[in-house]
Tab-separated table of C-alpha atoms in Angstrom:
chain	number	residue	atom	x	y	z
A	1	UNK	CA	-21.735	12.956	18.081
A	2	UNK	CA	-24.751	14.855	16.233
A	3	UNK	CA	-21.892	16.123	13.869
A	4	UNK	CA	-20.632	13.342	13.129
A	5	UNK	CA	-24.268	11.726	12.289
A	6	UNK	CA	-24.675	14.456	10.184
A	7	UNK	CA	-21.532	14.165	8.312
A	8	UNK	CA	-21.958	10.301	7.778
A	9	UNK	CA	-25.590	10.764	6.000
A	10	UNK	CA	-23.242	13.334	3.729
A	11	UNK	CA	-20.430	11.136	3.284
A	12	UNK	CA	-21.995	9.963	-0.293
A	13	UNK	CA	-22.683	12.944	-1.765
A	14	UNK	CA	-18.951	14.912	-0.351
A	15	UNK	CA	-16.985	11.762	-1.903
A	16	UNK	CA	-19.188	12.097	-5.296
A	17	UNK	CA	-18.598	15.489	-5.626
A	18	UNK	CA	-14.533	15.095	-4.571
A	19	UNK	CA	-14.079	12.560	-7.182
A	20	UNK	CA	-16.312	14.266	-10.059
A	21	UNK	CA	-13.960	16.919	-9.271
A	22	UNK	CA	-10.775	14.924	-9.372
A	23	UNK	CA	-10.953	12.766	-11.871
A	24	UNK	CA	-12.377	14.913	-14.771
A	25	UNK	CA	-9.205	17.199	-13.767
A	26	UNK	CA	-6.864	14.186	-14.003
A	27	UNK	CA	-4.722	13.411	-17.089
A	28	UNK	CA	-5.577	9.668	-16.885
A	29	UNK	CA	-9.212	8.055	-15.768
A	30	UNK	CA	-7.250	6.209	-13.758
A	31	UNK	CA	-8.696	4.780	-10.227
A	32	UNK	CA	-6.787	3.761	-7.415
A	33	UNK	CA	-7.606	1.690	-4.696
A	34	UNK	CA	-6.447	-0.393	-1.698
A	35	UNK	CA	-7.224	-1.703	1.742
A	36	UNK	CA	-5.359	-1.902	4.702
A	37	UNK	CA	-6.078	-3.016	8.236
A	38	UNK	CA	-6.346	-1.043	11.559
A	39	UNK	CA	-5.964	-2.740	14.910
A	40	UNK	CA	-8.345	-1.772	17.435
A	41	UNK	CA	-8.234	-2.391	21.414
A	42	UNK	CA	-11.225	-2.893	23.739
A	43	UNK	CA	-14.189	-4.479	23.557
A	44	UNK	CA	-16.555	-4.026	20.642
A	45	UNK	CA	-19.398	-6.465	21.706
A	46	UNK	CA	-21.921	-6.278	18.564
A	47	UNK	CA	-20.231	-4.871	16.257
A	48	UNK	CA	-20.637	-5.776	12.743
A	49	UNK	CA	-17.226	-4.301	11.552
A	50	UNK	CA	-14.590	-5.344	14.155
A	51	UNK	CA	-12.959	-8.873	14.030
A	52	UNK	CA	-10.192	-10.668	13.834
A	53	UNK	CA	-8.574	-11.483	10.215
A	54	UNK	CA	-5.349	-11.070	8.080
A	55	UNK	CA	-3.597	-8.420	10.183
A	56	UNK	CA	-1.367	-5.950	7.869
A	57	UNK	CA	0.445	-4.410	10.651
A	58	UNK	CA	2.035	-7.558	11.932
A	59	UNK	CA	-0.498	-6.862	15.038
A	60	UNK	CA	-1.122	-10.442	16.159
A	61	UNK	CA	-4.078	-10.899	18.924
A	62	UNK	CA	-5.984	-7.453	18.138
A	63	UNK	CA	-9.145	-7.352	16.585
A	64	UNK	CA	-9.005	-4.556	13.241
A	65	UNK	CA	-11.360	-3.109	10.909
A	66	UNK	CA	-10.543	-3.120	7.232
A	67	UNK	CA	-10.300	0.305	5.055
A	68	UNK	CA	-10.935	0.851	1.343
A	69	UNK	CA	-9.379	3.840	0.075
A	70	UNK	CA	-10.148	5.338	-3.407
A	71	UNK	CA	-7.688	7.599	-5.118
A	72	UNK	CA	-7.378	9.860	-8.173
A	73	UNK	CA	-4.585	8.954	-10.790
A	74	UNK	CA	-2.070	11.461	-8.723
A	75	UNK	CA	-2.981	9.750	-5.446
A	76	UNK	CA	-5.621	12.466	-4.280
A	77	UNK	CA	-7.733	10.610	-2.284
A	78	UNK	CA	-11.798	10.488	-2.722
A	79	UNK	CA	-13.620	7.909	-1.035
A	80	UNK	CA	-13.510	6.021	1.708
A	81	UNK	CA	-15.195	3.173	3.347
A	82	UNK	CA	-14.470	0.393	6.326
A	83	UNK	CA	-15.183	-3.002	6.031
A	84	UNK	CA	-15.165	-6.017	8.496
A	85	UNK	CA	-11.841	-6.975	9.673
A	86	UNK	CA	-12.069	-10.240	8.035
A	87	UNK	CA	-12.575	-9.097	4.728
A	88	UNK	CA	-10.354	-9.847	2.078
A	89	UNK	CA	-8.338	-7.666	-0.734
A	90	UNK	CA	-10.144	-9.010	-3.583
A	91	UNK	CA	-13.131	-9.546	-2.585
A	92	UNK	CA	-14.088	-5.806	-2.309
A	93	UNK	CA	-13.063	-4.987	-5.631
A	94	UNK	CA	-16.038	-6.032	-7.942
A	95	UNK	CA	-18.694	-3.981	-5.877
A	96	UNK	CA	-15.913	-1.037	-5.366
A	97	UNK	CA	-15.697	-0.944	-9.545
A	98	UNK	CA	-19.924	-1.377	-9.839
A	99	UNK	CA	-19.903	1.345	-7.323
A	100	UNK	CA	-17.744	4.050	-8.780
A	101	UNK	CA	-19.386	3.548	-12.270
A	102	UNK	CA	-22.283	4.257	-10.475
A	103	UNK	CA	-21.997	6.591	-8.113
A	104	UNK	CA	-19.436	8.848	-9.620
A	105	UNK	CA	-20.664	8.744	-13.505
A	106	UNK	CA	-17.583	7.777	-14.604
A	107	UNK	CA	-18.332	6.125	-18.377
A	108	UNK	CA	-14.773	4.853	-18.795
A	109	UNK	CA	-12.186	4.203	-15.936
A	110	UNK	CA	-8.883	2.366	-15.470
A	111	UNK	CA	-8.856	0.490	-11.991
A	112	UNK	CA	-5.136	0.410	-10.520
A	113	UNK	CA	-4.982	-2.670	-8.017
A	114	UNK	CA	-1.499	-4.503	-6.560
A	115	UNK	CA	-1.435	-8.260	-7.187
A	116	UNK	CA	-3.417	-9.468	-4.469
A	117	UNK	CA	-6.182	-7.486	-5.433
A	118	UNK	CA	-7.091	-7.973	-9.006
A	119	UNK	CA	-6.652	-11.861	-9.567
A	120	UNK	CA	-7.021	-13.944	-12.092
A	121	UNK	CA	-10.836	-14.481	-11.504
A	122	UNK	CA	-11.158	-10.917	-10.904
A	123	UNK	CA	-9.810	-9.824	-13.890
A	124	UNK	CA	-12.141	-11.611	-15.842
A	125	UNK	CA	-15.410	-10.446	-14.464
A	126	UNK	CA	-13.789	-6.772	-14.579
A	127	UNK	CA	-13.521	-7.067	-18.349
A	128	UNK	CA	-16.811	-7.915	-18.877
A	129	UNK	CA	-17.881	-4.313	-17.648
A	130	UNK	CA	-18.769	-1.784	-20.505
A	131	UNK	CA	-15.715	0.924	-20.155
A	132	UNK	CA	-13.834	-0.777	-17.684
A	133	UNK	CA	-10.186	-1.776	-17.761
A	134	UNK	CA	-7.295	-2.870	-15.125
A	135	UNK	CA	-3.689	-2.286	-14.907
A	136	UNK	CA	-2.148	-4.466	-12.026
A	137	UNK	CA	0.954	-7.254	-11.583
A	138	UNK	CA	1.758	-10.465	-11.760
A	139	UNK	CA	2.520	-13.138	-8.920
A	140	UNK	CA	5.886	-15.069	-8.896
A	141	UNK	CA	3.683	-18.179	-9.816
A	142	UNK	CA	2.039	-16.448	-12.823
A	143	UNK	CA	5.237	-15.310	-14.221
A	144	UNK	CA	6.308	-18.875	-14.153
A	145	UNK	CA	3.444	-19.602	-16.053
A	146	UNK	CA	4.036	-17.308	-18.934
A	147	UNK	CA	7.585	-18.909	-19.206
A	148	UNK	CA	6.517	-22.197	-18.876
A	149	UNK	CA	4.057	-21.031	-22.025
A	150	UNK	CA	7.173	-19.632	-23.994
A	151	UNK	CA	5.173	-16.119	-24.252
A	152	UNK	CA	8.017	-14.559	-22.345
A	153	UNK	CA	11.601	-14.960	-21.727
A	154	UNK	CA	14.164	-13.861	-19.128
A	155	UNK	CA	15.972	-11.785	-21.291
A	156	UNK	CA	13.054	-9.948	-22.299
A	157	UNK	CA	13.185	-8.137	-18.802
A	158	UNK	CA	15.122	-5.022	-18.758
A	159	UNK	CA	15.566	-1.830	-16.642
A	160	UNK	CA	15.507	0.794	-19.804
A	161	UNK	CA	13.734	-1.131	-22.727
A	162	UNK	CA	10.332	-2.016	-21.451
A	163	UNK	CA	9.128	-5.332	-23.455
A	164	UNK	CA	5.163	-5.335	-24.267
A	165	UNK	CA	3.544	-8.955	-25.206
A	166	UNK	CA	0.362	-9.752	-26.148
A	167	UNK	CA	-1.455	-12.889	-24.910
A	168	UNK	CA	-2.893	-14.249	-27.572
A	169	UNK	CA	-5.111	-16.613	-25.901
A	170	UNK	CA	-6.629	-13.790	-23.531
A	171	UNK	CA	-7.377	-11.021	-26.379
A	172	UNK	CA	-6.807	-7.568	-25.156
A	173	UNK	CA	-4.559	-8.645	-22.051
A	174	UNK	CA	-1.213	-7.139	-22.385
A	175	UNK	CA	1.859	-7.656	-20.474
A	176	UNK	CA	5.286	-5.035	-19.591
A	177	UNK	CA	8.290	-6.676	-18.714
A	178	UNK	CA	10.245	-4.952	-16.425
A	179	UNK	CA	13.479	-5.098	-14.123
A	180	UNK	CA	14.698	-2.688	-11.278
A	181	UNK	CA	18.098	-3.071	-10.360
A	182	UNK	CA	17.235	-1.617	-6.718
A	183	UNK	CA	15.097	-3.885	-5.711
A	184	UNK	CA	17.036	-6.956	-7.283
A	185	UNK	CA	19.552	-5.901	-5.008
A	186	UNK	CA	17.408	-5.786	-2.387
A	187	UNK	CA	16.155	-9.198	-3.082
A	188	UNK	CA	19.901	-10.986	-3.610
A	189	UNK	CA	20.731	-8.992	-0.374
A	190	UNK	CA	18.007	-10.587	1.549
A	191	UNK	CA	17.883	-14.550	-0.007
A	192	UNK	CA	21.502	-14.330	0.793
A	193	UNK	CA	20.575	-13.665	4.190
A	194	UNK	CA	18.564	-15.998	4.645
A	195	UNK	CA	20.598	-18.506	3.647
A	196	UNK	CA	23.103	-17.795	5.775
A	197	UNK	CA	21.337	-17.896	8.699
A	198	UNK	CA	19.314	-21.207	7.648
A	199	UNK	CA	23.235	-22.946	6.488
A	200	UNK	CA	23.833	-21.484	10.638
A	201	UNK	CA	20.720	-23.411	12.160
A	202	UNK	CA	20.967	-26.498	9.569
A	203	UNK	CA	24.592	-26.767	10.702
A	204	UNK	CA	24.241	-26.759	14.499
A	205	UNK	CA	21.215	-29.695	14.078
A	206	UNK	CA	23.834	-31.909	12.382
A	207	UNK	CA	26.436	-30.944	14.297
A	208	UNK	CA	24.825	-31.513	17.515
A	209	UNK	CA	26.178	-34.258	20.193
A	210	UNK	CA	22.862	-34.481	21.689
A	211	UNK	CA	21.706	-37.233	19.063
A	212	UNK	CA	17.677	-37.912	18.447
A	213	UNK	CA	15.305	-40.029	16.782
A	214	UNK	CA	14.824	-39.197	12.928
A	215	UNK	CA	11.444	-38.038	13.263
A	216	UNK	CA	12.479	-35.479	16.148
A	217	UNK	CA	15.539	-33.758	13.739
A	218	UNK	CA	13.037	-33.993	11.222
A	219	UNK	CA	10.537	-32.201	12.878
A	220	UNK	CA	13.783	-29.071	13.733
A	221	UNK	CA	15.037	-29.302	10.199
A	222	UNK	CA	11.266	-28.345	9.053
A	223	UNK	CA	10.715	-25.883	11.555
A	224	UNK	CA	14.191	-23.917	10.048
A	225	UNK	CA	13.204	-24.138	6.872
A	226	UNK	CA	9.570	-22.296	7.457
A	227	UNK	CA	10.790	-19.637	9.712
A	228	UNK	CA	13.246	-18.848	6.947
A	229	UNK	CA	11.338	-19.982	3.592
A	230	UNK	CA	14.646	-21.894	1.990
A	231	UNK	CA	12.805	-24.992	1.933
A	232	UNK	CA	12.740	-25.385	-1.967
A	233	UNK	CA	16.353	-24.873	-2.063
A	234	UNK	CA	17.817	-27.104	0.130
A	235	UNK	CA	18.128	-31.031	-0.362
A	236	UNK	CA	18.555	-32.820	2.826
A	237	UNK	CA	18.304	-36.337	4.719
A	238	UNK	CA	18.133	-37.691	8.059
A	239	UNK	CA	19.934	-41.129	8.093
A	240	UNK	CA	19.255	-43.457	10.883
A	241	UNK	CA	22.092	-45.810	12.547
A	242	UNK	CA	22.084	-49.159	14.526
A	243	UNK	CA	20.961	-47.538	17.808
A	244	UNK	CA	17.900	-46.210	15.954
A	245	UNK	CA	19.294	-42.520	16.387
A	246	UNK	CA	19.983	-39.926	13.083
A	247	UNK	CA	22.419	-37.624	11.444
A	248	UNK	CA	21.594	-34.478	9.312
A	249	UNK	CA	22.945	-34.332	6.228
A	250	UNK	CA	21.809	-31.327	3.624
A	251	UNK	CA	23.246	-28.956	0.727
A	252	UNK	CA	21.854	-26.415	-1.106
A	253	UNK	CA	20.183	-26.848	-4.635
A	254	UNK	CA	22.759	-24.332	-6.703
A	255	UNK	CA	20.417	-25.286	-9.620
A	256	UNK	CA	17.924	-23.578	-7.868
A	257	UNK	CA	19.208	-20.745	-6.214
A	258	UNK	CA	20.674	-19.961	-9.475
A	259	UNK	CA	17.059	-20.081	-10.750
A	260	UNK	CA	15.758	-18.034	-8.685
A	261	UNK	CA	18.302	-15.364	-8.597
A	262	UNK	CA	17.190	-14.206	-12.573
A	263	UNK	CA	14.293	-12.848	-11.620
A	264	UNK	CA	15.450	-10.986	-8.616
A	265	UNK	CA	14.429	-7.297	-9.522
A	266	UNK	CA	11.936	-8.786	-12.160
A	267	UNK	CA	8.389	-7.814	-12.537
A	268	UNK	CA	5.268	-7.821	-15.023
A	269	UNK	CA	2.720	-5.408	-15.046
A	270	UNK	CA	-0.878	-6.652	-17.002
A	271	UNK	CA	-2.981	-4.008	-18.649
A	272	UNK	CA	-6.390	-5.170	-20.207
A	273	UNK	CA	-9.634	-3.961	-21.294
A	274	UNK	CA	-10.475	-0.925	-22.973
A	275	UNK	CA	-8.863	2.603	-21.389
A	276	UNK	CA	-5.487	1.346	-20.625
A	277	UNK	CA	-5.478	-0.654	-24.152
A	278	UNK	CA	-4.301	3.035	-25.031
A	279	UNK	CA	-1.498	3.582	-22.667
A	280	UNK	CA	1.946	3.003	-23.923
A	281	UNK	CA	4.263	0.574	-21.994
A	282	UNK	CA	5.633	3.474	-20.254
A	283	UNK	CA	2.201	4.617	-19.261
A	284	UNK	CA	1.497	1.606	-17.880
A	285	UNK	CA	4.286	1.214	-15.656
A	286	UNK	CA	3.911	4.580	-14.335
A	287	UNK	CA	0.164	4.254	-13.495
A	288	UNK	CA	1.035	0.878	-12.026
A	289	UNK	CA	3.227	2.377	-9.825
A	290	UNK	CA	1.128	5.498	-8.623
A	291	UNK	CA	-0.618	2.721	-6.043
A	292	UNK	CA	2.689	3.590	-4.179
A	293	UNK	CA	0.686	7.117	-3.728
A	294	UNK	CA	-1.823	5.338	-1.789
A	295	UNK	CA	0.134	3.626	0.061
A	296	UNK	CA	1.778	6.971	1.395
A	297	UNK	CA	-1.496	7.677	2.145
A	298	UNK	CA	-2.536	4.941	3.997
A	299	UNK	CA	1.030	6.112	6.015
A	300	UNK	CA	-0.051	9.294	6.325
A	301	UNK	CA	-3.441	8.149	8.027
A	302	UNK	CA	-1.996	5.757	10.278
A	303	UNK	CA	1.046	6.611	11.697
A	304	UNK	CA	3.129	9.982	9.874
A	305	UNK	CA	0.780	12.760	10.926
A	306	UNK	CA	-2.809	11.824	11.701
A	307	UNK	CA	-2.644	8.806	13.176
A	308	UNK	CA	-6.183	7.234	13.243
A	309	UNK	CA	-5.848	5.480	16.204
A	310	UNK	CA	-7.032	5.274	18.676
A	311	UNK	CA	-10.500	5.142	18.354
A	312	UNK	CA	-12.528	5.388	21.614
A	313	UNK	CA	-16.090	4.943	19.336
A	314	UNK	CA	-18.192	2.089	20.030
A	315	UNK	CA	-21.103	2.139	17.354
A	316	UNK	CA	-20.331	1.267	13.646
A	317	UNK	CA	-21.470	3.680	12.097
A	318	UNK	CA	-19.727	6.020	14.422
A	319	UNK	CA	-16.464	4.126	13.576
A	320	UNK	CA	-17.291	4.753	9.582
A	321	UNK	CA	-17.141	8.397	10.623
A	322	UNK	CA	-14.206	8.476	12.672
A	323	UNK	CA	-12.413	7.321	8.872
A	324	UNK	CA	-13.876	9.216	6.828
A	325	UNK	CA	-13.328	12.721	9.025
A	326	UNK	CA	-9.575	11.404	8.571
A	327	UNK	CA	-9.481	10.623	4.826
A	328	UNK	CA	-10.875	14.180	4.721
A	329	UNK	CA	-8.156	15.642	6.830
A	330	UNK	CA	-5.389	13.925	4.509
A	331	UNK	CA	-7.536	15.603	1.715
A	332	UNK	CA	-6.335	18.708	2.880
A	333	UNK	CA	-3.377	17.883	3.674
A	334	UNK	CA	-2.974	16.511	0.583
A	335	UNK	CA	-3.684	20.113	-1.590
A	336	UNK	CA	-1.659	21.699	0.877
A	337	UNK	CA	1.718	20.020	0.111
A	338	UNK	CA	1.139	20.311	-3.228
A	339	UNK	CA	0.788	23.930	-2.804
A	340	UNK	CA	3.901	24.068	-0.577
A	341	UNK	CA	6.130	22.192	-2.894
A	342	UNK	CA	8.227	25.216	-4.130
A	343	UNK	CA	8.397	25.533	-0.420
A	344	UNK	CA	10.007	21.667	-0.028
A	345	UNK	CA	11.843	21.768	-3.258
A	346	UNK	CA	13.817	25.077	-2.153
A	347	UNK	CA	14.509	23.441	1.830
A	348	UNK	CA	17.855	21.502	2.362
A	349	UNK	CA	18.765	18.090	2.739
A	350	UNK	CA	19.232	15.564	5.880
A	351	UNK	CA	20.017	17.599	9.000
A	352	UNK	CA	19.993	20.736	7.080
A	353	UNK	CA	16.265	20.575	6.058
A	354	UNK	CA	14.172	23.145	7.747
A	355	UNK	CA	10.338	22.587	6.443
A	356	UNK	CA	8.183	19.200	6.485
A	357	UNK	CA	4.422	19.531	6.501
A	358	UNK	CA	4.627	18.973	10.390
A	359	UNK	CA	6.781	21.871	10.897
A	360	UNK	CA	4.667	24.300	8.586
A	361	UNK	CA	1.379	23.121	10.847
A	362	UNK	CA	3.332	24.370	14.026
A	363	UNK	CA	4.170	27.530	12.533
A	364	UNK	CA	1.204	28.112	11.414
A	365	UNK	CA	-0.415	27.561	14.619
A	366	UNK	CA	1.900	30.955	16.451
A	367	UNK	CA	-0.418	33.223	14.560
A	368	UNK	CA	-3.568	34.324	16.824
A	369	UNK	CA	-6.728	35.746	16.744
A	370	UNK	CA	-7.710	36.679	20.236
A	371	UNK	CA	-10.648	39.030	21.680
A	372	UNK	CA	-8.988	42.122	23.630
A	373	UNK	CA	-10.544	44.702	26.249
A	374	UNK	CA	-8.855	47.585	26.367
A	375	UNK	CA	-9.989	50.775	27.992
A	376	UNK	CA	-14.149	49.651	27.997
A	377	UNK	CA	-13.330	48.886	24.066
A	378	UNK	CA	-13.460	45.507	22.640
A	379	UNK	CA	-12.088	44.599	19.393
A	380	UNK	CA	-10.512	41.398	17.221
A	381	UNK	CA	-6.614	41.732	17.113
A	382	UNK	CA	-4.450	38.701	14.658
A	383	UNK	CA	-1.233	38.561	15.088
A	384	UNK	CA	1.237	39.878	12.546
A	385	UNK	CA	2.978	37.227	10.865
A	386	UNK	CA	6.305	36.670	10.529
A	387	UNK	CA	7.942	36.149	7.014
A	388	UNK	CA	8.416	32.633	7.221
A	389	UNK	CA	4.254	32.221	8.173
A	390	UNK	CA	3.544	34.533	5.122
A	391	UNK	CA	5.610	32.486	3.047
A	392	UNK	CA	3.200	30.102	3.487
A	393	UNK	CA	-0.146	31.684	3.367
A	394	UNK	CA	0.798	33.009	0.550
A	395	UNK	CA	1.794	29.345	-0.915
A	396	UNK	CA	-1.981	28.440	0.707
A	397	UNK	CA	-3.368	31.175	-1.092
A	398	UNK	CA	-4.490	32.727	2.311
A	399	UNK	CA	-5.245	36.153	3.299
A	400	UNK	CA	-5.249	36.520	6.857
């Protein structure tokens, strides 16, 4: 534990020094950052940090902690810092900006947020910092908005020729219209789904020989339609006859399934404010969608390979620790795969790929350094390694 106190009251000055060195290395002053949620078991009586809120893991009934994670434009990550589990996405990210300015010396910086994190109200107060601008996306309901406003249509969106508009009553705010024909597969796949198995469940209600009161096959027909989230697309009615008892009688909106089916694949990302002002609509897109670099990350941390849980720490600020020893573990790991990439890039495919970071650590760990006796003499003696191990030293840029 004295360590780890130790390393905490240096956890300031490691992650100023990380991202000086990052980011003046980086192509683009680009910033990016997201939280996530950990789930924690036991009891944490006291604690300032662990509650219940908005789990991310779909881990219902467990209290969780809340982690910040700062990355360089190529997903490097920097700094690190845990928040109470009831802490929301946006909320952090006005002090997180304030801070890096600070802390870091960064003059101008583009902060890289997903929708839920740079809103509306966020946005604003972000481009009233000196230096500061944002590149994030839209929500379903704002890009309703901006068609309701005629400052974009439908046919603007494509999957090749990215559209830029201007919003001319936000100066400075820019929008790229985009479209990718995976995931509006993906999404037509899934509504259709759904709508199969809510047509399955609507069907058997007013079908069913055990007749009810209206208010009770009310009460089922609303209970299908938020389990699967069709409500806005179906039209339905629960007549009553002479005995007081109802019938079910519903149909889909085609009007509005039709709708909603344009902007399956369809998405907007908004630049504004100074830095990204300069990036191209291409440049925009692509820096957008480096936050998936955090996200691996955040995988990375959790689950893949070092798997911060579970935690057996029951002071906060030993908790703090516990995070930040593992966002500096994944900040090895993180050079190291880059440094092994010629190593990935030359492996096979499916069942006949040989190397994943996983399998280079195990390896690695066959070559020994052990203390021998021998004959009243006592010496060092490392093993000799194999080609495959010097491979990768050598792609480390280790001399044993």
């Amino acid at each position: 534990y004295e360590p780890m106190d130790r390393l905490l009251a240096r956890q300031g000055a490691i992650q100023k020094h990380l991202a000086k060195k990052q980011i003046e290395n980086s192509p683009a002053p680009a910033i990016l950052y997201d939280i996530t949620s950990c789930y924690m078991e036991g009891a944490y009586v006291g604690s300032s940090l662990v509650a219940f809120g908005h789990n991310r893991d779909g881990k219902k009934g467990h209290e969780q902690i809340v982690i910040g994670l700062v990355c360089s434009a190529e997903g490097c990550p920097v700094a690190v810092e845990v928040f109470p589990g009831n802490t929301k996405d946006e909320t952090t990210v006005i002090d997180k900006v304030a801070e890096i300015q600070k802390q870091y010396g960064i003059d101008e910086l583009v902060f890289v947020g997903d929708r839920g994190m740079v809103t509306r109200t966020q946005s604003e107060q972000l481009r009233n910092r000196e230096g500061v601008s944002t590149i994030s996306a839209l929500t379903h309901r704002e890009i309703l908005d901006l068609l309701n406003r005629d400052l974009i249509q439908l046919d603007l969106f494509d999957q090749r020729d990215l559209a830029f508009v201007n919003d001319p009553e936000r100066g400075g705010r820019r929008y790229v219209l985009c479209r990718n024909p995976r995931s509006q597969e993906r999404e037509t796949r899934k509504r259709r789904e759904l709508m199969e198995a809510t047509a399955k469940r609507l069907d058997e209600i007013a079908s069913s020989k055990r007749r009810a009161k209206p208010e009770t096959i009310g009460s089922r027909v609303g209970r299908v339609l938020e389990k699967y989230r069709m409500g806005k697309f179906v039209t339905w009615s629960v007549a009553a006859d002479a005995d007081g008892l109802g019938r079910l009688s519903w149909s889909w909106d085609k009007g509005k399934v039709a709708a909603e089916e344009q902007f399956d694949g369809c998405y907007v990302v908004v630049s504004e404010g100074g830095p990204a002002g300069r990036f191209d609509a291409a440049q925009t897109v692509q820096t957008y969608k480096s936050l998936l670099q955090v996200e691996q990350a955040f995988r990375n941390l959790k689950t893949v390979q070092l798997e911060i849980r579970p935690m057996y720490h029951r002071l906060d600020e030993r908790l703090r620790c516990h995070v930040f020893i593992c966002m500096l573990a994944y900040y090895l790991q993180w050079h190291m795969t880059r440094r092994l990439k010629p190593l990935f890039e030359s492996d096979g495919e499916g069942k006949h790929r040989r190397w994943s970071f996983h399998n280079v650590l195990e390896k690695l760990k066959a070559i020994r350094r052990e203390r021998v006796r021998l004959a009243g003499v006592e010496f060092e003696q490392t093993s000799t390694p194999d080609p495959d191990q010097q491979k990768i030293l050598d792609l480390l840029g280790i001399k044993m």
